[in-house]
Short mmCIF file of C-alpha atoms in Angstrom, two decimals:
data_model
loop_
_atom_site.label_atom_id
_atom_site.label_comp_id
_atom_site.label_asym_id
_atom_site.label_seq_id
_atom_site.Cartn_x
_atom_site.Cartn_y
_atom_site.Cartn_z
CA MET A 1 0.00 0.00 0.00
CA TRP A 2 2.75 2.49 0.86
CA LYS A 3 4.41 1.83 -2.51
CA VAL A 4 1.29 3.01 -4.31
CA VAL A 5 1.09 6.15 -2.16
CA LEU A 6 4.80 6.86 -2.71
CA LEU A 7 4.42 6.38 -6.47
CA PHE A 8 1.41 8.70 -6.48
CA PHE A 9 3.27 11.46 -4.65
CA ALA A 10 6.32 11.07 -6.89
CA ALA A 11 4.15 11.41 -9.99
CA LEU A 12 2.36 14.43 -8.50
CA ILE A 13 5.63 16.20 -7.70
CA ALA A 14 7.06 15.43 -11.15
CA ALA A 15 3.95 16.85 -12.85
CA VAL A 16 3.81 20.07 -10.81
CA LEU A 17 7.44 21.14 -10.43
CA PRO A 18 9.36 22.57 -13.39
CA ILE A 19 12.45 20.83 -14.68
CA PRO A 20 15.59 22.34 -13.12
CA GLY A 21 17.48 24.22 -15.81
CA GLY A 22 14.55 23.96 -18.18
CA LEU A 23 13.37 26.66 -20.58
CA PHE A 24 10.90 29.31 -19.52
CA ASP A 25 9.07 31.99 -21.49
CA ILE A 26 10.07 35.65 -21.46
CA LYS A 27 7.88 38.53 -22.62
CA ALA A 28 8.84 39.77 -26.08
CA ASN A 29 8.66 43.42 -25.01
CA ASP A 30 11.25 42.93 -22.25
CA THR A 31 14.08 45.47 -22.53
CA ASP A 32 16.81 42.81 -22.61
CA VAL A 33 15.03 40.95 -25.39
CA GLN A 34 14.68 44.16 -27.41
CA GLU A 35 18.38 44.98 -26.96
CA VAL A 36 19.48 41.52 -28.10
CA LEU A 37 17.08 41.62 -31.04
CA SER A 38 18.39 45.02 -32.09
CA PHE A 39 22.02 43.91 -31.75
CA PHE A 40 21.57 40.81 -33.90
CA THR A 41 19.53 42.69 -36.51
CA ILE A 42 22.34 45.25 -36.84
CA GLN A 43 24.96 42.50 -37.00
CA HIS A 44 22.99 40.66 -39.67
CA ASN A 45 22.60 43.82 -41.77
CA ASN A 46 26.31 44.63 -41.42
CA GLY A 47 27.30 41.07 -42.35
CA THR A 48 25.26 40.82 -45.53
CA ASN A 49 26.21 42.42 -48.80
CA ASP A 50 22.66 43.43 -49.56
CA THR A 51 21.20 46.73 -50.71
CA TYR A 52 18.20 46.27 -48.41
CA LEU A 53 18.09 46.46 -44.62
CA HIS A 54 16.31 43.61 -42.91
CA GLN A 55 13.96 44.22 -39.97
CA VAL A 56 12.20 41.94 -37.54
CA ARG A 57 8.51 41.85 -38.32
CA GLU A 58 7.21 39.71 -35.46
CA VAL A 59 8.57 37.89 -32.44
CA VAL A 60 6.68 34.66 -32.00
CA ARG A 61 8.23 33.31 -28.81
CA VAL A 62 11.17 34.06 -26.52
CA GLN A 63 12.62 31.46 -24.18
CA ALA A 64 15.64 31.37 -21.93
#
């Protein structure tokens, strides 16, 4: 009987607690996200030999 209870509690804890070191969502309008996005957009535009400048149209998801 105690094995069933222990298994139940182990499954409950595993389902509720996040994975240590796992990914989590960040808001796209966060200042750090905007700075990184701007930096990489500038780097991409500087690294390409293109007559057009590329811009980010939409951020779908940000995770860290």
